[in-house]
């Protein structure tokens, strides 16, 4: 090409190159709306992610972003490779200095666990923060999809979220329309503690055709007393505890033979990691709970 020919074509070529570069930038930018209604934007998908709750760590792996995690919090134990991540303390006492030192592109925060104070601290330090707060089973799928978008692993996240949603719809079709069973979900025994209607566990109870006996209580994890339990007289009592084994204190209810749940032997256990973590595994816990409530329903209807 002659110099004159280049000069004639240069403006157009430069413009095309500029448009191509602009398109590349636009395509690289990622954006989602978090659970506080905040728009979270990154110039390009995150390469260094910190997750500040065990369930968020698990959801990052479900979103195909596990290899982007650079740190987590205590009890981040699923999947097994999550145990190898550096830990920044408990989710209620995270080291802000350690977070900053790791230079993350993105910090995934659990609002009701980490608290608003930490969120404000991280934002003041100029960090990009996504706030997670699932309250329904559909929200779990949404959280995984959002992480996939922010981490650049959207196809895998979307595929896994769809599989979760299909399984959820199947369980809902099978169980949610059955005759209602009133449920006391017991988090702990001393103090006696439950979860109200805003918690994700309450949505699992609804999925199984149950009713949370303390849906109207305050706050989200209220401490309750025996007088109100006797008054509300739940059809079933479901305990969580601290691990995979049925807690011994569940049998303490047998000291109250007047309760319907005790008379009908409707004292059940679901491992907390399968029902209290806001992850895809919650449908494993839901399936177990639904079977328990089907048993309770059958016993309640028997002569």
PDB file of C-alpha atoms in Angstrom:
ATOM      1  CA  UNK A   1       0.000   0.000   0.000  1.00  0.00           C
ATOM      2  CA  UNK A   2       1.346   3.444  -0.918  1.00  0.00           C
ATOM      3  CA  UNK A   3       1.685   6.147   1.626  1.00  0.00           C
ATOM      4  CA  UNK A   4      -1.153   8.054  -0.050  1.00  0.00           C
ATOM      5  CA  UNK A   5      -3.419   5.002   0.030  1.00  0.00           C
ATOM      6  CA  UNK A   6      -2.673   4.477   3.721  1.00  0.00           C
ATOM      7  CA  UNK A   7      -3.483   8.101   4.433  1.00  0.00           C
ATOM      8  CA  UNK A   8      -6.862   7.726   2.695  1.00  0.00           C
ATOM      9  CA  UNK A   9      -7.772   4.583   4.626  1.00  0.00           C
ATOM     10  CA  UNK A  10      -6.201   5.434   7.950  1.00  0.00           C
ATOM     11  CA  UNK A  11      -9.123   7.412   9.458  1.00  0.00           C
ATOM     12  CA  UNK A  12     -11.604   4.627   8.713  1.00  0.00           C
ATOM     13  CA  UNK A  13      -9.274   1.903   9.922  1.00  0.00           C
ATOM     14  CA  UNK A  14      -8.481   3.807  13.089  1.00  0.00           C
ATOM     15  CA  UNK A  15     -12.205   4.248  13.715  1.00  0.00           C
ATOM     16  CA  UNK A  16     -12.846   0.551  13.209  1.00  0.00           C
ATOM     17  CA  UNK A  17     -10.025  -0.360  15.553  1.00  0.00           C
ATOM     18  CA  UNK A  18     -11.377   2.063  18.138  1.00  0.00           C
ATOM     19  CA  UNK A  19     -14.862   0.533  17.873  1.00  0.00           C
ATOM     20  CA  UNK A  20     -13.392  -2.956  18.208  1.00  0.00           C
ATOM     21  CA  UNK A  21     -11.510  -1.942  21.332  1.00  0.00           C
ATOM     22  CA  UNK A  22     -14.636  -0.334  22.763  1.00  0.00           C
ATOM     23  CA  UNK A  23     -16.677  -3.464  22.060  1.00  0.00           C
ATOM     24  CA  UNK A  24     -14.053  -5.557  23.832  1.00  0.00           C
ATOM     25  CA  UNK A  25     -14.237  -3.323  26.902  1.00  0.00           C
ATOM     26  CA  UNK A  26     -18.039  -3.400  26.921  1.00  0.00           C
ATOM     27  CA  UNK A  27     -18.090  -7.183  26.609  1.00  0.00           C
ATOM     28  CA  UNK A  28     -15.618  -7.547  29.454  1.00  0.00           C
ATOM     29  CA  UNK A  29     -17.662  -5.476  31.917  1.00  0.00           C
ATOM     30  CA  UNK A  30     -19.957  -7.535  34.166  1.00  0.00           C
ATOM     31  CA  UNK A  31     -22.837  -6.311  36.278  1.00  0.00           C
ATOM     32  CA  UNK A  32     -25.479  -7.788  38.609  1.00  0.00           C
ATOM     33  CA  UNK A  33     -27.947  -6.515  41.202  1.00  0.00           C
ATOM     34  CA  UNK A  34     -27.280  -7.934  44.656  1.00  0.00           C
ATOM     35  CA  UNK A  35     -29.757  -8.808  47.413  1.00  0.00           C
ATOM     36  CA  UNK A  36     -29.761  -5.247  48.738  1.00  0.00           C
ATOM     37  CA  UNK A  37     -30.737  -3.874  45.329  1.00  0.00           C
ATOM     38  CA  UNK A  38     -27.239  -2.479  44.781  1.00  0.00           C
ATOM     39  CA  UNK A  39     -25.710  -2.583  41.298  1.00  0.00           C
ATOM     40  CA  UNK A  40     -22.357  -4.401  41.474  1.00  0.00           C
ATOM     41  CA  UNK A  41     -20.114  -3.696  38.488  1.00  0.00           C
ATOM     42  CA  UNK A  42     -16.677  -4.988  37.546  1.00  0.00           C
ATOM     43  CA  UNK A  43     -14.649  -3.812  34.563  1.00  0.00           C
ATOM     44  CA  UNK A  44     -13.862  -7.465  33.897  1.00  0.00           C
ATOM     45  CA  UNK A  45     -14.727 -10.781  35.629  1.00  0.00           C
ATOM     46  CA  UNK A  46     -13.127 -11.161  39.040  1.00  0.00           C
ATOM     47  CA  UNK A  47      -9.945 -13.198  39.352  1.00  0.00           C
ATOM     48  CA  UNK A  48      -9.503 -12.856  43.138  1.00  0.00           C
ATOM     49  CA  UNK A  49     -12.616 -13.482  45.216  1.00  0.00           C
ATOM     50  CA  UNK A  50     -13.105 -13.614  48.986  1.00  0.00           C
ATOM     51  CA  UNK A  51     -16.239 -15.284  50.378  1.00  0.00           C
ATOM     52  CA  UNK A  52     -17.254 -14.400  53.927  1.00  0.00           C
ATOM     53  CA  UNK A  53     -19.666 -17.242  54.762  1.00  0.00           C
ATOM     54  CA  UNK A  54     -19.426 -21.026  54.379  1.00  0.00           C
ATOM     55  CA  UNK A  55     -22.529 -21.179  52.205  1.00  0.00           C
ATOM     56  CA  UNK A  56     -21.152 -18.507  49.867  1.00  0.00           C
ATOM     57  CA  UNK A  57     -17.937 -20.495  49.482  1.00  0.00           C
ATOM     58  CA  UNK A  58     -19.982 -23.542  48.510  1.00  0.00           C
ATOM     59  CA  UNK A  59     -22.054 -21.494  46.059  1.00  0.00           C
ATOM     60  CA  UNK A  60     -18.895 -20.131  44.446  1.00  0.00           C
ATOM     61  CA  UNK A  61     -17.865 -23.695  43.628  1.00  0.00           C
ATOM     62  CA  UNK A  62     -21.366 -24.434  42.302  1.00  0.00           C
ATOM     63  CA  UNK A  63     -20.985 -21.366  40.086  1.00  0.00           C
ATOM     64  CA  UNK A  64     -17.726 -22.694  38.622  1.00  0.00           C
ATOM     65  CA  UNK A  65     -15.726 -20.008  40.439  1.00  0.00           C
ATOM     66  CA  UNK A  66     -13.995 -22.095  43.092  1.00  0.00           C
ATOM     67  CA  UNK A  67     -10.604 -21.558  41.463  1.00  0.00           C
ATOM     68  CA  UNK A  68     -11.053 -17.797  41.876  1.00  0.00           C
ATOM     69  CA  UNK A  69     -11.402 -17.979  45.671  1.00  0.00           C
ATOM     70  CA  UNK A  70      -8.374 -16.683  47.573  1.00  0.00           C
ATOM     71  CA  UNK A  71      -9.796 -16.804  51.115  1.00  0.00           C
ATOM     72  CA  UNK A  72     -12.815 -17.870  53.142  1.00  0.00           C
ATOM     73  CA  UNK A  73     -13.995 -18.001  56.766  1.00  0.00           C
ATOM     74  CA  UNK A  74     -14.042 -20.682  59.457  1.00  0.00           C
ATOM     75  CA  UNK A  75     -16.204 -23.779  58.848  1.00  0.00           C
ATOM     76  CA  UNK A  76     -15.943 -23.439  55.061  1.00  0.00           C
ATOM     77  CA  UNK A  77     -15.743 -27.201  54.649  1.00  0.00           C
ATOM     78  CA  UNK A  78     -17.666 -28.051  51.496  1.00  0.00           C
ATOM     79  CA  UNK A  79     -16.674 -29.079  48.912  1.00  0.00           C
ATOM     80  CA  UNK A  80     -13.590 -30.708  50.519  1.00  0.00           C
ATOM     81  CA  UNK A  81     -11.136 -28.504  48.598  1.00  0.00           C
ATOM     82  CA  UNK A  82     -12.611 -25.470  50.333  1.00  0.00           C
ATOM     83  CA  UNK A  83     -10.833 -26.598  53.512  1.00  0.00           C
ATOM     84  CA  UNK A  84      -7.519 -25.652  51.901  1.00  0.00           C
ATOM     85  CA  UNK A  85      -8.457 -21.983  51.511  1.00  0.00           C
ATOM     86  CA  UNK A  86      -6.850 -19.442  53.871  1.00  0.00           C
ATOM     87  CA  UNK A  87      -9.328 -18.537  56.617  1.00  0.00           C
ATOM     88  CA  UNK A  88      -9.937 -14.987  57.801  1.00  0.00           C
ATOM     89  CA  UNK A  89     -11.714 -15.797  61.080  1.00  0.00           C
ATOM     90  CA  UNK A  90     -15.365 -16.432  61.875  1.00  0.00           C
ATOM     91  CA  UNK A  91     -18.037 -14.858  59.699  1.00  0.00           C
ATOM     92  CA  UNK A  92     -18.987 -12.583  62.625  1.00  0.00           C
ATOM     93  CA  UNK A  93     -15.400 -11.532  63.349  1.00  0.00           C
ATOM     94  CA  UNK A  94     -13.591 -11.200  60.035  1.00  0.00           C
ATOM     95  CA  UNK A  95     -10.183  -9.515  59.801  1.00  0.00           C
ATOM     96  CA  UNK A  96     -10.629  -6.483  57.552  1.00  0.00           C
ATOM     97  CA  UNK A  97      -6.845  -5.993  57.411  1.00  0.00           C
ATOM     98  CA  UNK A  98      -6.411  -9.533  56.072  1.00  0.00           C
ATOM     99  CA  UNK A  99      -9.059  -8.915  53.425  1.00  0.00           C
ATOM    100  CA  UNK A 100      -7.344  -5.757  52.196  1.00  0.00           C
ATOM    101  CA  UNK A 101      -3.924  -7.445  52.173  1.00  0.00           C
ATOM    102  CA  UNK A 102      -5.213 -10.097  49.757  1.00  0.00           C
ATOM    103  CA  UNK A 103      -6.213  -7.407  47.206  1.00  0.00           C
ATOM    104  CA  UNK A 104      -9.489  -9.031  46.112  1.00  0.00           C
ATOM    105  CA  UNK A 105     -11.372  -7.976  42.976  1.00  0.00           C
ATOM    106  CA  UNK A 106     -14.608  -8.965  44.686  1.00  0.00           C
ATOM    107  CA  UNK A 107     -15.804  -9.655  48.250  1.00  0.00           C
ATOM    108  CA  UNK A 108     -18.944 -11.758  48.726  1.00  0.00           C
ATOM    109  CA  UNK A 109     -20.685 -10.730  51.964  1.00  0.00           C
ATOM    110  CA  UNK A 110     -23.541 -12.366  53.896  1.00  0.00           C
ATOM    111  CA  UNK A 111     -25.587  -9.482  55.255  1.00  0.00           C
ATOM    112  CA  UNK A 112     -27.339 -11.130  58.215  1.00  0.00           C
ATOM    113  CA  UNK A 113     -24.164 -12.997  59.187  1.00  0.00           C
ATOM    114  CA  UNK A 114     -21.390 -10.471  58.552  1.00  0.00           C
ATOM    115  CA  UNK A 115     -23.486  -7.397  59.366  1.00  0.00           C
ATOM    116  CA  UNK A 116     -23.871  -3.943  57.848  1.00  0.00           C
ATOM    117  CA  UNK A 117     -20.886  -2.516  59.725  1.00  0.00           C
ATOM    118  CA  UNK A 118     -18.445  -4.754  57.852  1.00  0.00           C
ATOM    119  CA  UNK A 119     -20.132  -3.916  54.558  1.00  0.00           C
ATOM    120  CA  UNK A 120     -19.653  -0.194  55.157  1.00  0.00           C
ATOM    121  CA  UNK A 121     -16.023  -0.723  56.175  1.00  0.00           C
ATOM    122  CA  UNK A 122     -15.233  -2.637  53.006  1.00  0.00           C
ATOM    123  CA  UNK A 123     -16.939  -0.065  50.806  1.00  0.00           C
ATOM    124  CA  UNK A 124     -15.081   2.797  52.472  1.00  0.00           C
ATOM    125  CA  UNK A 125     -11.854   0.988  51.610  1.00  0.00           C
ATOM    126  CA  UNK A 126     -12.845   0.987  47.957  1.00  0.00           C
ATOM    127  CA  UNK A 127     -13.538  -2.748  47.645  1.00  0.00           C
ATOM    128  CA  UNK A 128     -16.234  -4.123  45.339  1.00  0.00           C
ATOM    129  CA  UNK A 129     -18.794  -5.956  47.463  1.00  0.00           C
ATOM    130  CA  UNK A 130     -21.694  -8.233  46.545  1.00  0.00           C
ATOM    131  CA  UNK A 131     -24.291  -8.667  49.329  1.00  0.00           C
ATOM    132  CA  UNK A 132     -25.863 -12.117  49.601  1.00  0.00           C
ATOM    133  CA  UNK A 133     -29.081 -12.760  51.563  1.00  0.00           C
ATOM    134  CA  UNK A 134     -31.212 -15.642  50.190  1.00  0.00           C
ATOM    135  CA  UNK A 135     -34.615 -15.931  51.831  1.00  0.00           C
ATOM    136  CA  UNK A 136     -36.277 -18.341  49.376  1.00  0.00           C
ATOM    137  CA  UNK A 137     -35.151 -21.465  47.574  1.00  0.00           C
ATOM    138  CA  UNK A 138     -35.256 -19.606  44.258  1.00  0.00           C
ATOM    139  CA  UNK A 139     -32.857 -17.072  45.771  1.00  0.00           C
ATOM    140  CA  UNK A 140     -30.215 -19.808  46.105  1.00  0.00           C
ATOM    141  CA  UNK A 141     -30.234 -20.323  42.341  1.00  0.00           C
ATOM    142  CA  UNK A 142     -30.116 -16.564  41.812  1.00  0.00           C
ATOM    143  CA  UNK A 143     -27.068 -16.200  44.081  1.00  0.00           C
ATOM    144  CA  UNK A 144     -25.169 -18.888  42.166  1.00  0.00           C
ATOM    145  CA  UNK A 145     -26.020 -17.276  38.823  1.00  0.00           C
ATOM    146  CA  UNK A 146     -24.862 -13.869  40.087  1.00  0.00           C
ATOM    147  CA  UNK A 147     -21.532 -15.271  41.262  1.00  0.00           C
ATOM    148  CA  UNK A 148     -21.106 -16.927  37.878  1.00  0.00           C
ATOM    149  CA  UNK A 149     -21.634 -13.601  36.101  1.00  0.00           C
ATOM    150  CA  UNK A 150     -19.184 -11.760  38.344  1.00  0.00           C
ATOM    151  CA  UNK A 151     -16.563 -14.512  38.046  1.00  0.00           C
ATOM    152  CA  UNK A 152     -16.876 -15.051  34.307  1.00  0.00           C
ATOM    153  CA  UNK A 153     -18.235 -18.584  34.707  1.00  0.00           C
ATOM    154  CA  UNK A 154     -21.834 -17.791  33.789  1.00  0.00           C
ATOM    155  CA  UNK A 155     -22.489 -20.826  31.505  1.00  0.00           C
ATOM    156  CA  UNK A 156     -21.602 -23.350  34.223  1.00  0.00           C
ATOM    157  CA  UNK A 157     -23.435 -21.377  36.904  1.00  0.00           C
ATOM    158  CA  UNK A 158     -26.562 -21.113  34.761  1.00  0.00           C
ATOM    159  CA  UNK A 159     -26.568 -24.810  33.906  1.00  0.00           C
ATOM    160  CA  UNK A 160     -26.207 -25.819  37.566  1.00  0.00           C
ATOM    161  CA  UNK A 161     -28.872 -23.322  38.664  1.00  0.00           C
ATOM    162  CA  UNK A 162     -31.307 -24.741  36.106  1.00  0.00           C
ATOM    163  CA  UNK A 163     -30.731 -28.268  37.388  1.00  0.00           C
ATOM    164  CA  UNK A 164     -31.408 -27.050  40.939  1.00  0.00           C
ATOM    165  CA  UNK A 165     -34.603 -25.313  39.835  1.00  0.00           C
ATOM    166  CA  UNK A 166     -35.871 -28.391  38.001  1.00  0.00           C
ATOM    167  CA  UNK A 167     -35.355 -30.522  41.108  1.00  0.00           C
ATOM    168  CA  UNK A 168     -37.042 -27.860  43.258  1.00  0.00           C
ATOM    169  CA  UNK A 169     -40.084 -27.797  40.983  1.00  0.00           C
ATOM    170  CA  UNK A 170     -40.331 -31.585  41.186  1.00  0.00           C
ATOM    171  CA  UNK A 171     -40.320 -31.559  44.987  1.00  0.00           C
ATOM    172  CA  UNK A 172     -42.851 -28.742  45.088  1.00  0.00           C
ATOM    173  CA  UNK A 173     -45.204 -30.605  42.770  1.00  0.00           C
ATOM    174  CA  UNK A 174     -44.935 -33.746  44.916  1.00  0.00           C
ATOM    175  CA  UNK A 175     -45.262 -32.310  48.416  1.00  0.00           C
ATOM    176  CA  UNK A 176     -46.463 -28.704  48.701  1.00  0.00           C
ATOM    177  CA  UNK A 177     -50.144 -29.405  48.081  1.00  0.00           C
ATOM    178  CA  UNK A 178     -50.515 -32.028  50.813  1.00  0.00           C
ATOM    179  CA  UNK A 179     -52.456 -31.467  54.027  1.00  0.00           C
ATOM    180  CA  UNK A 180     -50.571 -29.022  56.276  1.00  0.00           C
ATOM    181  CA  UNK A 181     -48.427 -30.130  59.204  1.00  0.00           C
ATOM    182  CA  UNK A 182     -47.478 -27.535  61.822  1.00  0.00           C
ATOM    183  CA  UNK A 183     -43.731 -27.653  62.491  1.00  0.00           C
ATOM    184  CA  UNK A 184     -41.503 -26.402  65.288  1.00  0.00           C
ATOM    185  CA  UNK A 185     -38.018 -26.189  63.803  1.00  0.00           C
ATOM    186  CA  UNK A 186     -35.626 -26.348  66.745  1.00  0.00           C
ATOM    187  CA  UNK A 187     -32.193 -24.814  66.228  1.00  0.00           C
ATOM    188  CA  UNK A 188     -31.015 -25.409  69.787  1.00  0.00           C
ATOM    189  CA  UNK A 189     -32.241 -26.549  73.200  1.00  0.00           C
ATOM    190  CA  UNK A 190     -30.563 -24.199  75.725  1.00  0.00           C
ATOM    191  CA  UNK A 191     -31.779 -21.619  75.099  1.00  0.00           C
ATOM    192  CA  UNK A 192     -34.742 -22.988  73.204  1.00  0.00           C
ATOM    193  CA  UNK A 193     -34.444 -21.367  69.789  1.00  0.00           C
ATOM    194  CA  UNK A 194     -36.258 -21.550  66.455  1.00  0.00           C
ATOM    195  CA  UNK A 195     -36.420 -19.691  63.108  1.00  0.00           C
ATOM    196  CA  UNK A 196     -39.220 -17.422  61.920  1.00  0.00           C
ATOM    197  CA  UNK A 197     -41.056 -17.138  58.611  1.00  0.00           C
ATOM    198  CA  UNK A 198     -38.391 -14.952  56.988  1.00  0.00           C
ATOM    199  CA  UNK A 199     -35.679 -17.600  57.216  1.00  0.00           C
ATOM    200  CA  UNK A 200     -34.936 -19.886  54.285  1.00  0.00           C
ATOM    201  CA  UNK A 201     -35.798 -22.927  56.427  1.00  0.00           C
ATOM    202  CA  UNK A 202     -39.380 -21.682  56.562  1.00  0.00           C
ATOM    203  CA  UNK A 203     -39.513 -21.828  52.761  1.00  0.00           C
ATOM    204  CA  UNK A 204     -38.317 -25.436  52.941  1.00  0.00           C
ATOM    205  CA  UNK A 205     -41.129 -26.195  55.405  1.00  0.00           C
ATOM    206  CA  UNK A 206     -43.643 -24.648  52.986  1.00  0.00           C
ATOM    207  CA  UNK A 207     -42.183 -26.694  50.131  1.00  0.00           C
ATOM    208  CA  UNK A 208     -42.977 -29.848  52.116  1.00  0.00           C
ATOM    209  CA  UNK A 209     -46.566 -28.845  52.810  1.00  0.00           C
ATOM    210  CA  UNK A 210     -45.775 -27.689  56.335  1.00  0.00           C
ATOM    211  CA  UNK A 211     -46.437 -24.561  58.359  1.00  0.00           C
ATOM    212  CA  UNK A 212     -43.833 -22.942  60.562  1.00  0.00           C
ATOM    213  CA  UNK A 213     -45.356 -22.760  64.059  1.00  0.00           C
ATOM    214  CA  UNK A 214     -43.303 -19.618  64.729  1.00  0.00           C
ATOM    215  CA  UNK A 215     -43.558 -17.896  61.352  1.00  0.00           C
ATOM    216  CA  UNK A 216     -44.808 -14.727  63.077  1.00  0.00           C
ATOM    217  CA  UNK A 217     -42.058 -14.551  65.723  1.00  0.00           C
ATOM    218  CA  UNK A 218     -39.320 -11.919  65.937  1.00  0.00           C
ATOM    219  CA  UNK A 219     -36.388 -11.683  65.266  1.00  0.00           C
ATOM    220  CA  UNK A 220     -35.348 -14.104  62.518  1.00  0.00           C
ATOM    221  CA  UNK A 221     -33.923 -16.596  65.069  1.00  0.00           C
ATOM    222  CA  UNK A 222     -36.083 -16.008  68.168  1.00  0.00           C
ATOM    223  CA  UNK A 223     -35.613 -17.565  71.584  1.00  0.00           C
ATOM    224  CA  UNK A 224     -38.882 -19.105  72.753  1.00  0.00           C
ATOM    225  CA  UNK A 225     -40.277 -20.676  75.948  1.00  0.00           C
ATOM    226  CA  UNK A 226     -42.188 -23.821  76.787  1.00  0.00           C
ATOM    227  CA  UNK A 227     -45.409 -21.941  77.485  1.00  0.00           C
ATOM    228  CA  UNK A 228     -45.687 -20.840  73.849  1.00  0.00           C
ATOM    229  CA  UNK A 229     -44.739 -24.306  72.560  1.00  0.00           C
ATOM    230  CA  UNK A 230     -47.523 -25.843  74.641  1.00  0.00           C
ATOM    231  CA  UNK A 231     -49.916 -23.192  73.400  1.00  0.00           C
ATOM    232  CA  UNK A 232     -49.028 -23.637  69.703  1.00  0.00           C
ATOM    233  CA  UNK A 233     -48.828 -27.440  70.059  1.00  0.00           C
ATOM    234  CA  UNK A 234     -46.925 -28.296  66.852  1.00  0.00           C
ATOM    235  CA  UNK A 235     -47.705 -31.500  64.960  1.00  0.00           C
ATOM    236  CA  UNK A 236     -43.984 -32.200  64.480  1.00  0.00           C
ATOM    237  CA  UNK A 237     -40.701 -31.053  65.986  1.00  0.00           C
ATOM    238  CA  UNK A 238     -37.651 -31.024  63.726  1.00  0.00           C
ATOM    239  CA  UNK A 239     -34.219 -30.560  65.303  1.00  0.00           C
ATOM    240  CA  UNK A 240     -31.005 -29.424  63.675  1.00  0.00           C
ATOM    241  CA  UNK A 241     -28.130 -29.463  66.176  1.00  0.00           C
ATOM    242  CA  UNK A 242     -24.445 -29.134  65.356  1.00  0.00           C
ATOM    243  CA  UNK A 243     -23.478 -32.030  63.115  1.00  0.00           C
ATOM    244  CA  UNK A 244     -24.561 -35.127  61.239  1.00  0.00           C
ATOM    245  CA  UNK A 245     -25.802 -36.971  64.321  1.00  0.00           C
ATOM    246  CA  UNK A 246     -29.244 -36.688  65.873  1.00  0.00           C
ATOM    247  CA  UNK A 247     -28.931 -34.494  68.993  1.00  0.00           C
ATOM    248  CA  UNK A 248     -29.647 -36.245  72.282  1.00  0.00           C
ATOM    249  CA  UNK A 249     -31.694 -33.291  73.467  1.00  0.00           C
ATOM    250  CA  UNK A 250     -34.394 -34.009  70.894  1.00  0.00           C
ATOM    251  CA  UNK A 251     -35.635 -36.797  73.184  1.00  0.00           C
ATOM    252  CA  UNK A 252     -36.095 -34.310  76.041  1.00  0.00           C
ATOM    253  CA  UNK A 253     -39.456 -33.495  74.451  1.00  0.00           C
ATOM    254  CA  UNK A 254     -40.719 -36.853  75.705  1.00  0.00           C
ATOM    255  CA  UNK A 255     -41.008 -35.194  79.103  1.00  0.00           C
ATOM    256  CA  UNK A 256     -44.023 -33.348  77.629  1.00  0.00           C
ATOM    257  CA  UNK A 257     -46.358 -36.208  76.600  1.00  0.00           C
ATOM    258  CA  UNK A 258     -49.277 -33.844  76.123  1.00  0.00           C
ATOM    259  CA  UNK A 259     -47.724 -32.325  73.004  1.00  0.00           C
ATOM    260  CA  UNK A 260     -49.152 -33.652  69.748  1.00  0.00           C
ATOM    261  CA  UNK A 261     -45.652 -34.047  68.285  1.00  0.00           C
ATOM    262  CA  UNK A 262     -44.671 -36.244  71.241  1.00  0.00           C
ATOM    263  CA  UNK A 263     -47.903 -38.279  71.320  1.00  0.00           C
ATOM    264  CA  UNK A 264     -47.506 -39.071  67.628  1.00  0.00           C
ATOM    265  CA  UNK A 265     -43.736 -39.680  67.913  1.00  0.00           C
ATOM    266  CA  UNK A 266     -43.144 -36.934  65.367  1.00  0.00           C
ATOM    267  CA  UNK A 267     -39.659 -35.996  66.587  1.00  0.00           C
ATOM    268  CA  UNK A 268     -37.324 -35.720  63.593  1.00  0.00           C
ATOM    269  CA  UNK A 269     -33.780 -34.692  62.731  1.00  0.00           C
ATOM    270  CA  UNK A 270     -32.280 -33.088  59.610  1.00  0.00           C
ATOM    271  CA  UNK A 271     -28.510 -32.384  59.515  1.00  0.00           C
ATOM    272  CA  UNK A 272     -28.070 -28.600  59.707  1.00  0.00           C
ATOM    273  CA  UNK A 273     -25.607 -28.426  56.800  1.00  0.00           C
ATOM    274  CA  UNK A 274     -28.344 -29.821  54.558  1.00  0.00           C
ATOM    275  CA  UNK A 275     -31.079 -27.388  55.550  1.00  0.00           C
ATOM    276  CA  UNK A 276     -29.573 -24.290  57.161  1.00  0.00           C
ATOM    277  CA  UNK A 277     -26.925 -23.566  54.535  1.00  0.00           C
ATOM    278  CA  UNK A 278     -28.173 -21.519  51.598  1.00  0.00           C
ATOM    279  CA  UNK A 279     -26.716 -23.872  48.969  1.00  0.00           C
ATOM    280  CA  UNK A 280     -27.792 -26.442  46.389  1.00  0.00           C
ATOM    281  CA  UNK A 281     -27.506 -29.146  49.072  1.00  0.00           C
ATOM    282  CA  UNK A 282     -30.559 -27.650  50.757  1.00  0.00           C
ATOM    283  CA  UNK A 283     -32.712 -29.767  48.456  1.00  0.00           C
ATOM    284  CA  UNK A 284     -31.135 -32.870  50.016  1.00  0.00           C
ATOM    285  CA  UNK A 285     -32.318 -31.546  53.372  1.00  0.00           C
ATOM    286  CA  UNK A 286     -35.687 -30.595  51.890  1.00  0.00           C
ATOM    287  CA  UNK A 287     -36.211 -34.096  50.540  1.00  0.00           C
ATOM    288  CA  UNK A 288     -35.454 -35.561  53.972  1.00  0.00           C
ATOM    289  CA  UNK A 289     -37.763 -33.075  55.707  1.00  0.00           C
ATOM    290  CA  UNK A 290     -40.549 -33.776  53.230  1.00  0.00           C
ATOM    291  CA  UNK A 291     -40.310 -37.500  53.986  1.00  0.00           C
ATOM    292  CA  UNK A 292     -40.437 -36.757  57.714  1.00  0.00           C
ATOM    293  CA  UNK A 293     -43.546 -34.601  57.308  1.00  0.00           C
ATOM    294  CA  UNK A 294     -45.170 -37.297  55.178  1.00  0.00           C
ATOM    295  CA  UNK A 295     -44.599 -39.687  58.088  1.00  0.00           C
ATOM    296  CA  UNK A 296     -46.066 -37.136  60.521  1.00  0.00           C
ATOM    297  CA  UNK A 297     -49.055 -36.610  58.235  1.00  0.00           C
ATOM    298  CA  UNK A 298     -49.710 -40.343  58.089  1.00  0.00           C
ATOM    299  CA  UNK A 299     -49.484 -40.713  61.885  1.00  0.00           C
ATOM    300  CA  UNK A 300     -51.789 -37.743  62.448  1.00  0.00           C
ATOM    301  CA  UNK A 301     -54.463 -39.243  60.191  1.00  0.00           C
ATOM    302  CA  UNK A 302     -54.231 -42.757  61.664  1.00  0.00           C
ATOM    303  CA  UNK A 303     -56.976 -43.857  64.097  1.00  0.00           C
TER     304      UNK A 303
END
